[in-house]
Amino acid sequence: MSRIPFQESLALPVVAAPMFLISGPKLVIESCQQGILGTFPALNQRTTAGFDEWLCEIEEGLEESDSEPSRSAAPYGVNLIVHRTNPRLQADLEVVVKHKVPVVITSLGAVSELVDAVHSYGGLVFHDITNRRHGEKAAEAGVDGLILVAAGAGGHAGTLHPMPFIAEIRSFFDGIILLSGCMSTGRDVAAAMQMGADLAYLGTRFINTTESRADEDYRQMIIDSRISDVIYTAAISGVPANFLRPSLEAMGLTEEMWSKKAKVDFGKELDEARAWKTIWSAGQGVTTIEDNLPVADLIARLKKEFHTALEDQGRLAQRYP
């Protein structure tokens, strides 16, 4: 039996991960309509009132798709930064509860009170982790799923290899496991399932979709980049994350500068989002991204690649009975 309550609404075991400044209503709605979990960060809207408006827009868009008998949309989710420097956390959480957001993704803090608030209306909480200790604390807080942010992931990434990471977390956690890191193809999604994940968490691949909020220079930089262009640094927000080297250099940041660690302050990051708009994050999965396309076309491609990978696995099993 699947651990995923909304399994039947999924066309693929994929989450379009919430990306700072990139994910918005268009990307979320289209992702859900195509049968994957669409998500966005609450802080992508400059105010709590604006965040409320986005939720209304998303819900209206998904209600329209649900009215079509041939299509049942997947649920959507919202990312909340659970950190003492996020001044909007409580206000945004109240909006989440008002709208009964199906899935809440928490980062940089697992708080049982927040989990209880989401559970009060039947919502699910998935929490970002980069190591076992964070996973154990989140499990104690009662989260429904753990997002294992492995080495090479875009945004705030960890350093662990996904194979032992999944095995170690599964040794004490029986909830939903989502794997994040370097996945851009359907074959990558199939590999994540083979390793024991329940859902694949893809971010970078969705930057290069027509529904994302990324500008054209960002998309082109992803197409032009390779693994060696992805720089792991804590110099931007104080939390280690992967960024594209050309965007760091374009802002005048040298290797000496990105080797330093900044102080974590998400209130300041929120205030200065416009100034940091051209420092672009991406994961090592950039190496297989070569185009921009609509979400619908991307999901169709991922599905084809996913099923081809599973068929190859079946032939491999027959070869080694």
mmCIF file with all atom_site columns, N, CA and C in Angstrom, residues 191-240:
data_model
loop_
_atom_site.group_PDB
_atom_site.id
_atom_site.type_symbol
_atom_site.label_atom_id
_atom_site.label_alt_id
_atom_site.label_comp_id
_atom_site.label_asym_id
_atom_site.label_entity_id
_atom_site.label_seq_id
_atom_site.pdbx_PDB_ins_code
_atom_site.Cartn_x
_atom_site.Cartn_y
_atom_site.Cartn_z
_atom_site.occupancy
_atom_site.B_iso_or_equiv
_atom_site.pdbx_formal_charge
_atom_site.auth_seq_id
_atom_site.auth_comp_id
_atom_site.auth_asym_id
_atom_site.auth_atom_id
_atom_site.pdbx_PDB_model_num
ATOM 1   N N  . ALA A 1 191 ? 15.251 6.087  -10.980 1.00 0.00 ? 191 ALA A N  1
ATOM 2   C CA . ALA A 1 191 ? 16.377 5.734  -10.113 1.00 0.00 ? 191 ALA A CA 1
ATOM 3   C C  . ALA A 1 191 ? 16.080 6.083  -8.658  1.00 0.00 ? 191 ALA A C  1
ATOM 4   N N  . ALA A 1 192 ? 15.422 7.232  -8.446  1.00 0.00 ? 192 ALA A N  1
ATOM 5   C CA . ALA A 1 192 ? 15.054 7.627  -7.086  1.00 0.00 ? 192 ALA A CA 1
ATOM 6   C C  . ALA A 1 192 ? 14.109 6.612  -6.462  1.00 0.00 ? 192 ALA A C  1
ATOM 7   N N  . MET A 1 193 ? 13.150 6.112  -7.262  1.00 0.00 ? 193 MET A N  1
ATOM 8   C CA . MET A 1 193 ? 12.228 5.098  -6.750  1.00 0.00 ? 193 MET A CA 1
ATOM 9   C C  . MET A 1 193 ? 12.970 3.805  -6.438  1.00 0.00 ? 193 MET A C  1
ATOM 10  N N  . GLN A 1 194 ? 13.938 3.437  -7.273  1.00 0.00 ? 194 GLN A N  1
ATOM 11  C CA . GLN A 1 194 ? 14.729 2.224  -7.042  1.00 0.00 ? 194 GLN A CA 1
ATOM 12  C C  . GLN A 1 194 ? 15.516 2.323  -5.732  1.00 0.00 ? 194 GLN A C  1
ATOM 13  N N  . MET A 1 195 ? 15.936 3.533  -5.383  1.00 0.00 ? 195 MET A N  1
ATOM 14  C CA . MET A 1 195 ? 16.698 3.727  -4.145  1.00 0.00 ? 195 MET A CA 1
ATOM 15  C C  . MET A 1 195 ? 15.813 3.731  -2.909  1.00 0.00 ? 195 MET A C  1
ATOM 16  N N  . GLY A 1 196 ? 14.490 3.790  -3.107  1.00 0.00 ? 196 GLY A N  1
ATOM 17  C CA . GLY A 1 196 ? 13.580 3.732  -1.965  1.00 0.00 ? 196 GLY A CA 1
ATOM 18  C C  . GLY A 1 196 ? 12.805 4.994  -1.682  1.00 0.00 ? 196 GLY A C  1
ATOM 19  N N  . ALA A 1 197 ? 12.923 6.009  -2.547  1.00 0.00 ? 197 ALA A N  1
ATOM 20  C CA . ALA A 1 197 ? 12.134 7.230  -2.360  1.00 0.00 ? 197 ALA A CA 1
ATOM 21  C C  . ALA A 1 197 ? 10.691 6.984  -2.793  1.00 0.00 ? 197 ALA A C  1
ATOM 22  N N  . ASP A 1 198 ? 9.773  7.751  -2.219  1.00 0.00 ? 198 ASP A N  1
ATOM 23  C CA . ASP A 1 198 ? 8.369  7.696  -2.620  1.00 0.00 ? 198 ASP A CA 1
ATOM 24  C C  . ASP A 1 198 ? 8.054  8.745  -3.678  1.00 0.00 ? 198 ASP A C  1
ATOM 25  N N  . LEU A 1 199 ? 8.768  9.867  -3.619  1.00 0.00 ? 199 LEU A N  1
ATOM 26  C CA . LEU A 1 199 ? 8.564  10.960 -4.565  1.00 0.00 ? 199 LEU A CA 1
ATOM 27  C C  . LEU A 1 199 ? 9.911  11.566 -4.931  1.00 0.00 ? 199 LEU A C  1
ATOM 28  N N  . ALA A 1 200 ? 10.037 12.004 -6.184  1.00 0.00 ? 200 ALA A N  1
ATOM 29  C CA . ALA A 1 200 ? 11.230 12.727 -6.634  1.00 0.00 ? 200 ALA A CA 1
ATOM 30  C C  . ALA A 1 200 ? 10.926 14.219 -6.600  1.00 0.00 ? 200 ALA A C  1
ATOM 31  N N  . TYR A 1 201 ? 11.866 14.991 -6.106  1.00 0.00 ? 201 TYR A N  1
ATOM 32  C CA . TYR A 1 201 ? 11.687 16.420 -5.838  1.00 0.00 ? 201 TYR A CA 1
ATOM 33  C C  . TYR A 1 201 ? 12.565 17.184 -6.828  1.00 0.00 ? 201 TYR A C  1
ATOM 34  N N  . LEU A 1 202 ? 11.964 17.701 -7.904  1.00 0.00 ? 202 LEU A N  1
ATOM 35  C CA . LEU A 1 202 ? 12.714 18.336 -8.985  1.00 0.00 ? 202 LEU A CA 1
ATOM 36  C C  . LEU A 1 202 ? 12.508 19.847 -8.968  1.00 0.00 ? 202 LEU A C  1
ATOM 37  N N  . GLY A 1 203 ? 13.600 20.587 -8.953  1.00 0.00 ? 203 GLY A N  1
ATOM 38  C CA . GLY A 1 203 ? 13.520 22.034 -9.007  1.00 0.00 ? 203 GLY A CA 1
ATOM 39  C C  . GLY A 1 203 ? 14.121 22.601 -10.275 1.00 0.00 ? 203 GLY A C  1
ATOM 40  N N  . THR A 1 204 ? 15.426 22.437 -10.439 1.00 0.00 ? 204 THR A N  1
ATOM 41  C CA . THR A 1 204 ? 16.155 23.057 -11.546 1.00 0.00 ? 204 THR A CA 1
ATOM 42  C C  . THR A 1 204 ? 15.522 22.780 -12.907 1.00 0.00 ? 204 THR A C  1
ATOM 43  N N  . ARG A 1 205 ? 15.057 21.563 -13.137 1.00 0.00 ? 205 ARG A N  1
ATOM 44  C CA . ARG A 1 205 ? 14.475 21.225 -14.435 1.00 0.00 ? 205 ARG A CA 1
ATOM 45  C C  . ARG A 1 205 ? 13.262 22.110 -14.742 1.00 0.00 ? 205 ARG A C  1
ATOM 46  N N  . PHE A 1 206 ? 12.529 22.545 -13.700 1.00 0.00 ? 206 PHE A N  1
ATOM 47  C CA . PHE A 1 206 ? 11.326 23.342 -13.918 1.00 0.00 ? 206 PHE A CA 1
ATOM 48  C C  . PHE A 1 206 ? 11.612 24.829 -14.083 1.00 0.00 ? 206 PHE A C  1
ATOM 49  N N  . ILE A 1 207 ? 12.872 25.249 -13.863 1.00 0.00 ? 207 ILE A N  1
ATOM 50  C CA . ILE A 1 207 ? 13.221 26.643 -14.159 1.00 0.00 ? 207 ILE A CA 1
ATOM 51  C C  . ILE A 1 207 ? 13.055 26.897 -15.653 1.00 0.00 ? 207 ILE A C  1
ATOM 52  N N  . ASN A 1 208 ? 13.471 25.932 -16.453 1.00 0.00 ? 208 ASN A N  1
ATOM 53  C CA . ASN A 1 208 ? 13.404 26.064 -17.910 1.00 0.00 ? 208 ASN A CA 1
ATOM 54  C C  . ASN A 1 208 ? 12.081 25.552 -18.465 1.00 0.00 ? 208 ASN A C  1
ATOM 55  N N  . THR A 1 209 ? 10.982 26.069 -17.885 1.00 0.00 ? 209 THR A N  1
ATOM 56  C CA . THR A 1 209 ? 9.646  25.836 -18.436 1.00 0.00 ? 209 THR A CA 1
ATOM 57  C C  . THR A 1 209 ? 9.031  27.192 -18.727 1.00 0.00 ? 209 THR A C  1
ATOM 58  N N  . THR A 1 210 ? 8.122  27.219 -19.675 1.00 0.00 ? 210 THR A N  1
ATOM 59  C CA . THR A 1 210 ? 7.527  28.506 -20.059 1.00 0.00 ? 210 THR A CA 1
ATOM 60  C C  . THR A 1 210 ? 6.671  29.102 -18.949 1.00 0.00 ? 210 THR A C  1
ATOM 61  N N  . GLU A 1 211 ? 6.226  28.278 -17.993 1.00 0.00 ? 211 GLU A N  1
ATOM 62  C CA . GLU A 1 211 ? 5.388  28.780 -16.902 1.00 0.00 ? 211 GLU A CA 1
ATOM 63  C C  . GLU A 1 211 ? 6.184  29.304 -15.707 1.00 0.00 ? 211 GLU A C  1
ATOM 64  N N  . SER A 1 212 ? 7.503  29.121 -15.692 1.00 0.00 ? 212 SER A N  1
ATOM 65  C CA . SER A 1 212 ? 8.291  29.609 -14.566 1.00 0.00 ? 212 SER A CA 1
ATOM 66  C C  . SER A 1 212 ? 8.488  31.116 -14.680 1.00 0.00 ? 212 SER A C  1
ATOM 67  N N  . ARG A 1 213 ? 8.908  31.747 -13.580 1.00 0.00 ? 213 ARG A N  1
ATOM 68  C CA . ARG A 1 213 ? 9.098  33.190 -13.543 1.00 0.00 ? 213 ARG A CA 1
ATOM 69  C C  . ARG A 1 213 ? 10.535 33.598 -13.843 1.00 0.00 ? 213 ARG A C  1
ATOM 70  N N  . ALA A 1 214 ? 11.361 32.643 -14.266 1.00 0.00 ? 214 ALA A N  1
ATOM 71  C CA . ALA A 1 214 ? 12.767 32.927 -14.565 1.00 0.00 ? 214 ALA A CA 1
ATOM 72  C C  . ALA A 1 214 ? 12.896 33.749 -15.838 1.00 0.00 ? 214 ALA A C  1
ATOM 73  N N  . ASP A 1 215 ? 13.865 34.673 -15.857 1.00 0.00 ? 215 ASP A N  1
ATOM 74  C CA . ASP A 1 215 ? 14.058 35.441 -17.085 1.00 0.00 ? 215 ASP A CA 1
ATOM 75  C C  . ASP A 1 215 ? 14.894 34.641 -18.083 1.00 0.00 ? 215 ASP A C  1
ATOM 76  N N  . GLU A 1 216 ? 14.949 35.126 -19.308 1.00 0.00 ? 216 GLU A N  1
ATOM 77  C CA . GLU A 1 216 ? 15.572 34.364 -20.386 1.00 0.00 ? 216 GLU A CA 1
ATOM 78  C C  . GLU A 1 216 ? 17.068 34.154 -20.176 1.00 0.00 ? 216 GLU A C  1
ATOM 79  N N  . ASP A 1 217 ? 17.761 35.125 -19.585 1.00 0.00 ? 217 ASP A N  1
ATOM 80  C CA . ASP A 1 217 ? 19.198 34.971 -19.347 1.00 0.00 ? 217 ASP A CA 1
ATOM 81  C C  . ASP A 1 217 ? 19.465 33.833 -18.359 1.00 0.00 ? 217 ASP A C  1
ATOM 82  N N  . TYR A 1 218 ? 18.616 33.714 -17.365 1.00 0.00 ? 218 TYR A N  1
ATOM 83  C CA . TYR A 1 218 ? 18.734 32.631 -16.382 1.00 0.00 ? 218 TYR A CA 1
ATOM 84  C C  . TYR A 1 218 ? 18.557 31.283 -17.081 1.00 0.00 ? 218 TYR A C  1
ATOM 85  N N  . ARG A 1 219 ? 17.514 31.166 -17.887 1.00 0.00 ? 219 ARG A N  1
ATOM 86  C CA . ARG A 1 219 ? 17.259 29.915 -18.599 1.00 0.00 ? 219 ARG A CA 1
ATOM 87  C C  . ARG A 1 219 ? 18.442 29.541 -19.494 1.00 0.00 ? 219 ARG A C  1
ATOM 88  N N  . GLN A 1 220 ? 18.971 30.550 -20.201 1.00 0.00 ? 220 GLN A N  1
ATOM 89  C CA . GLN A 1 220 ? 20.086 30.265 -21.103 1.00 0.00 ? 220 GLN A CA 1
ATOM 90  C C  . GLN A 1 220 ? 21.327 29.856 -20.336 1.00 0.00 ? 220 GLN A C  1
ATOM 91  N N  . MET A 1 221 ? 21.558 30.461 -19.173 1.00 0.00 ? 221 MET A N  1
ATOM 92  C CA . MET A 1 221 ? 22.718 30.100 -18.363 1.00 0.00 ? 221 MET A CA 1
ATOM 93  C C  . MET A 1 221 ? 22.626 28.636 -17.917 1.00 0.00 ? 221 MET A C  1
ATOM 94  N N  . ILE A 1 222 ? 21.425 28.186 -17.594 1.00 0.00 ? 222 ILE A N  1
ATOM 95  C CA . ILE A 1 222 ? 21.239 26.786 -17.209 1.00 0.00 ? 222 ILE A CA 1
ATOM 96  C C  . ILE A 1 222 ? 21.565 25.860 -18.389 1.00 0.00 ? 222 ILE A C  1
ATOM 97  N N  . ILE A 1 223 ? 21.105 26.229 -19.570 1.00 0.00 ? 223 ILE A N  1
ATOM 98  C CA . ILE A 1 223 ? 21.389 25.416 -20.762 1.00 0.00 ? 223 ILE A CA 1
ATOM 99  C C  . ILE A 1 223 ? 22.886 25.364 -21.035 1.00 0.00 ? 223 ILE A C  1
ATOM 100 N N  . ASP A 1 224 ? 23.571 26.487 -20.827 1.00 0.00 ? 224 ASP A N  1
ATOM 101 C CA . ASP A 1 224 ? 25.009 26.574 -21.124 1.00 0.00 ? 224 ASP A CA 1
ATOM 102 C C  . ASP A 1 224 ? 25.882 25.948 -20.036 1.00 0.00 ? 224 ASP A C  1
ATOM 103 N N  . SER A 1 225 ? 25.325 25.709 -18.845 1.00 0.00 ? 225 SER A N  1
ATOM 104 C CA . SER A 1 225 ? 26.140 25.273 -17.697 1.00 0.00 ? 225 SER A CA 1
ATOM 105 C C  . SER A 1 225 ? 26.328 23.765 -17.635 1.00 0.00 ? 225 SER A C  1
ATOM 106 N N  . ARG A 1 226 ? 27.404 23.390 -16.966 1.00 0.00 ? 226 ARG A N  1
ATOM 107 C CA . ARG A 1 226 ? 27.712 21.989 -16.689 1.00 0.00 ? 226 ARG A CA 1
ATOM 108 C C  . ARG A 1 226 ? 27.943 21.827 -15.184 1.00 0.00 ? 226 ARG A C  1
ATOM 109 N N  . ILE A 1 227 ? 28.241 20.620 -14.748 1.00 0.00 ? 227 ILE A N  1
ATOM 110 C CA . ILE A 1 227 ? 28.406 20.365 -13.314 1.00 0.00 ? 227 ILE A CA 1
ATOM 111 C C  . ILE A 1 227 ? 29.434 21.299 -12.690 1.00 0.00 ? 227 ILE A C  1
ATOM 112 N N  . SER A 1 228 ? 30.530 21.544 -13.385 1.00 0.00 ? 228 SER A N  1
ATOM 113 C CA . SER A 1 228 ? 31.619 22.366 -12.834 1.00 0.00 ? 228 SER A CA 1
ATOM 114 C C  . SER A 1 228 ? 31.209 23.823 -12.619 1.00 0.00 ? 228 SER A C  1
ATOM 115 N N  . ASP A 1 229 ? 30.091 24.242 -13.220 1.00 0.00 ? 229 ASP A N  1
ATOM 116 C CA . ASP A 1 229 ? 29.620 25.620 -13.058 1.00 0.00 ? 229 ASP A CA 1
ATOM 117 C C  . ASP A 1 229 ? 28.733 25.799 -11.831 1.00 0.00 ? 229 ASP A C  1
ATOM 118 N N  . VAL A 1 230 ? 28.449 24.719 -11.109 1.00 0.00 ? 230 VAL A N  1
ATOM 119 C CA . VAL A 1 230 ? 27.599 24.789 -9.919  1.00 0.00 ? 230 VAL A CA 1
ATOM 120 C C  . VAL A 1 230 ? 28.496 24.932 -8.686  1.00 0.00 ? 230 VAL A C  1
ATOM 121 N N  . ILE A 1 231 ? 28.357 26.057 -7.986  1.00 0.00 ? 231 ILE A N  1
ATOM 122 C CA . ILE A 1 231 ? 29.215 26.393 -6.842  1.00 0.00 ? 231 ILE A CA 1
ATOM 123 C C  . ILE A 1 231 ? 28.427 26.272 -5.540  1.00 0.00 ? 231 ILE A C  1
ATOM 124 N N  . TYR A 1 232 ? 28.976 25.535 -4.598  1.00 0.00 ? 232 TYR A N  1
ATOM 125 C CA . TYR A 1 232 ? 28.347 25.321 -3.291  1.00 0.00 ? 232 TYR A CA 1
ATOM 126 C C  . TYR A 1 232 ? 28.913 26.337 -2.309  1.00 0.00 ? 232 TYR A C  1
ATOM 127 N N  . THR A 1 233 ? 28.070 27.256 -1.839  1.00 0.00 ? 233 THR A N  1
ATOM 128 C CA . THR A 1 233 ? 28.556 28.329 -0.969  1.00 0.00 ? 233 THR A CA 1
ATOM 129 C C  . THR A 1 233 ? 27.493 28.765 0.033   1.00 0.00 ? 233 THR A C  1
ATOM 130 N N  . ALA A 1 234 ? 27.948 29.224 1.185   1.00 0.00 ? 234 ALA A N  1
ATOM 131 C CA . ALA A 1 234 ? 27.054 29.780 2.203   1.00 0.00 ? 234 ALA A CA 1
ATOM 132 C C  . ALA A 1 234 ? 27.124 31.306 2.223   1.00 0.00 ? 234 ALA A C  1
ATOM 133 N N  . ALA A 1 235 ? 27.834 31.887 1.263   1.00 0.00 ? 235 ALA A N  1
ATOM 134 C CA . ALA A 1 235 ? 28.090 33.325 1.293   1.00 0.00 ? 235 ALA A CA 1
ATOM 135 C C  . ALA A 1 235 ? 26.869 34.169 0.964   1.00 0.00 ? 235 ALA A C  1
ATOM 136 N N  . ILE A 1 236 ? 25.840 33.586 0.372   1.00 0.00 ? 236 ILE A N  1
ATOM 137 C CA . ILE A 1 236 ? 24.698 34.386 -0.058  1.00 0.00 ? 236 ILE A CA 1
ATOM 138 C C  . ILE A 1 236 ? 23.689 34.598 1.056   1.00 0.00 ? 236 ILE A C  1
ATOM 139 N N  . SER A 1 237 ? 23.232 33.508 1.686   1.00 0.00 ? 237 SER A N  1
ATOM 140 C CA . SER A 1 237 ? 22.209 33.642 2.729   1.00 0.00 ? 237 SER A CA 1
ATOM 141 C C  . SER A 1 237 ? 22.673 33.144 4.099   1.00 0.00 ? 237 SER A C  1
ATOM 142 N N  . GLY A 1 238 ? 23.879 32.571 4.155   1.00 0.00 ? 238 GLY A N  1
ATOM 143 C CA . GLY A 1 238 ? 24.356 32.004 5.415   1.00 0.00 ? 238 GLY A CA 1
ATOM 144 C C  . GLY A 1 238 ? 24.113 30.521 5.512   1.00 0.00 ? 238 GLY A C  1
ATOM 145 N N  . VAL A 1 239 ? 23.286 29.977 4.607   1.00 0.00 ? 239 VAL A N  1
ATOM 146 C CA . VAL A 1 239 ? 23.015 28.543 4.537   1.00 0.00 ? 239 VAL A CA 1
ATOM 147 C C  . VAL A 1 239 ? 23.651 28.010 3.253   1.00 0.00 ? 239 VAL A C  1
ATOM 148 N N  . PRO A 1 240 ? 24.430 26.920 3.313   1.00 0.00 ? 240 PRO A N  1
ATOM 149 C CA . PRO A 1 240 ? 25.077 26.403 2.098   1.00 0.00 ? 240 PRO A CA 1
ATOM 150 C C  . PRO A 1 240 ? 24.072 26.106 0.998   1.00 0.00 ? 240 PRO A C  1
#
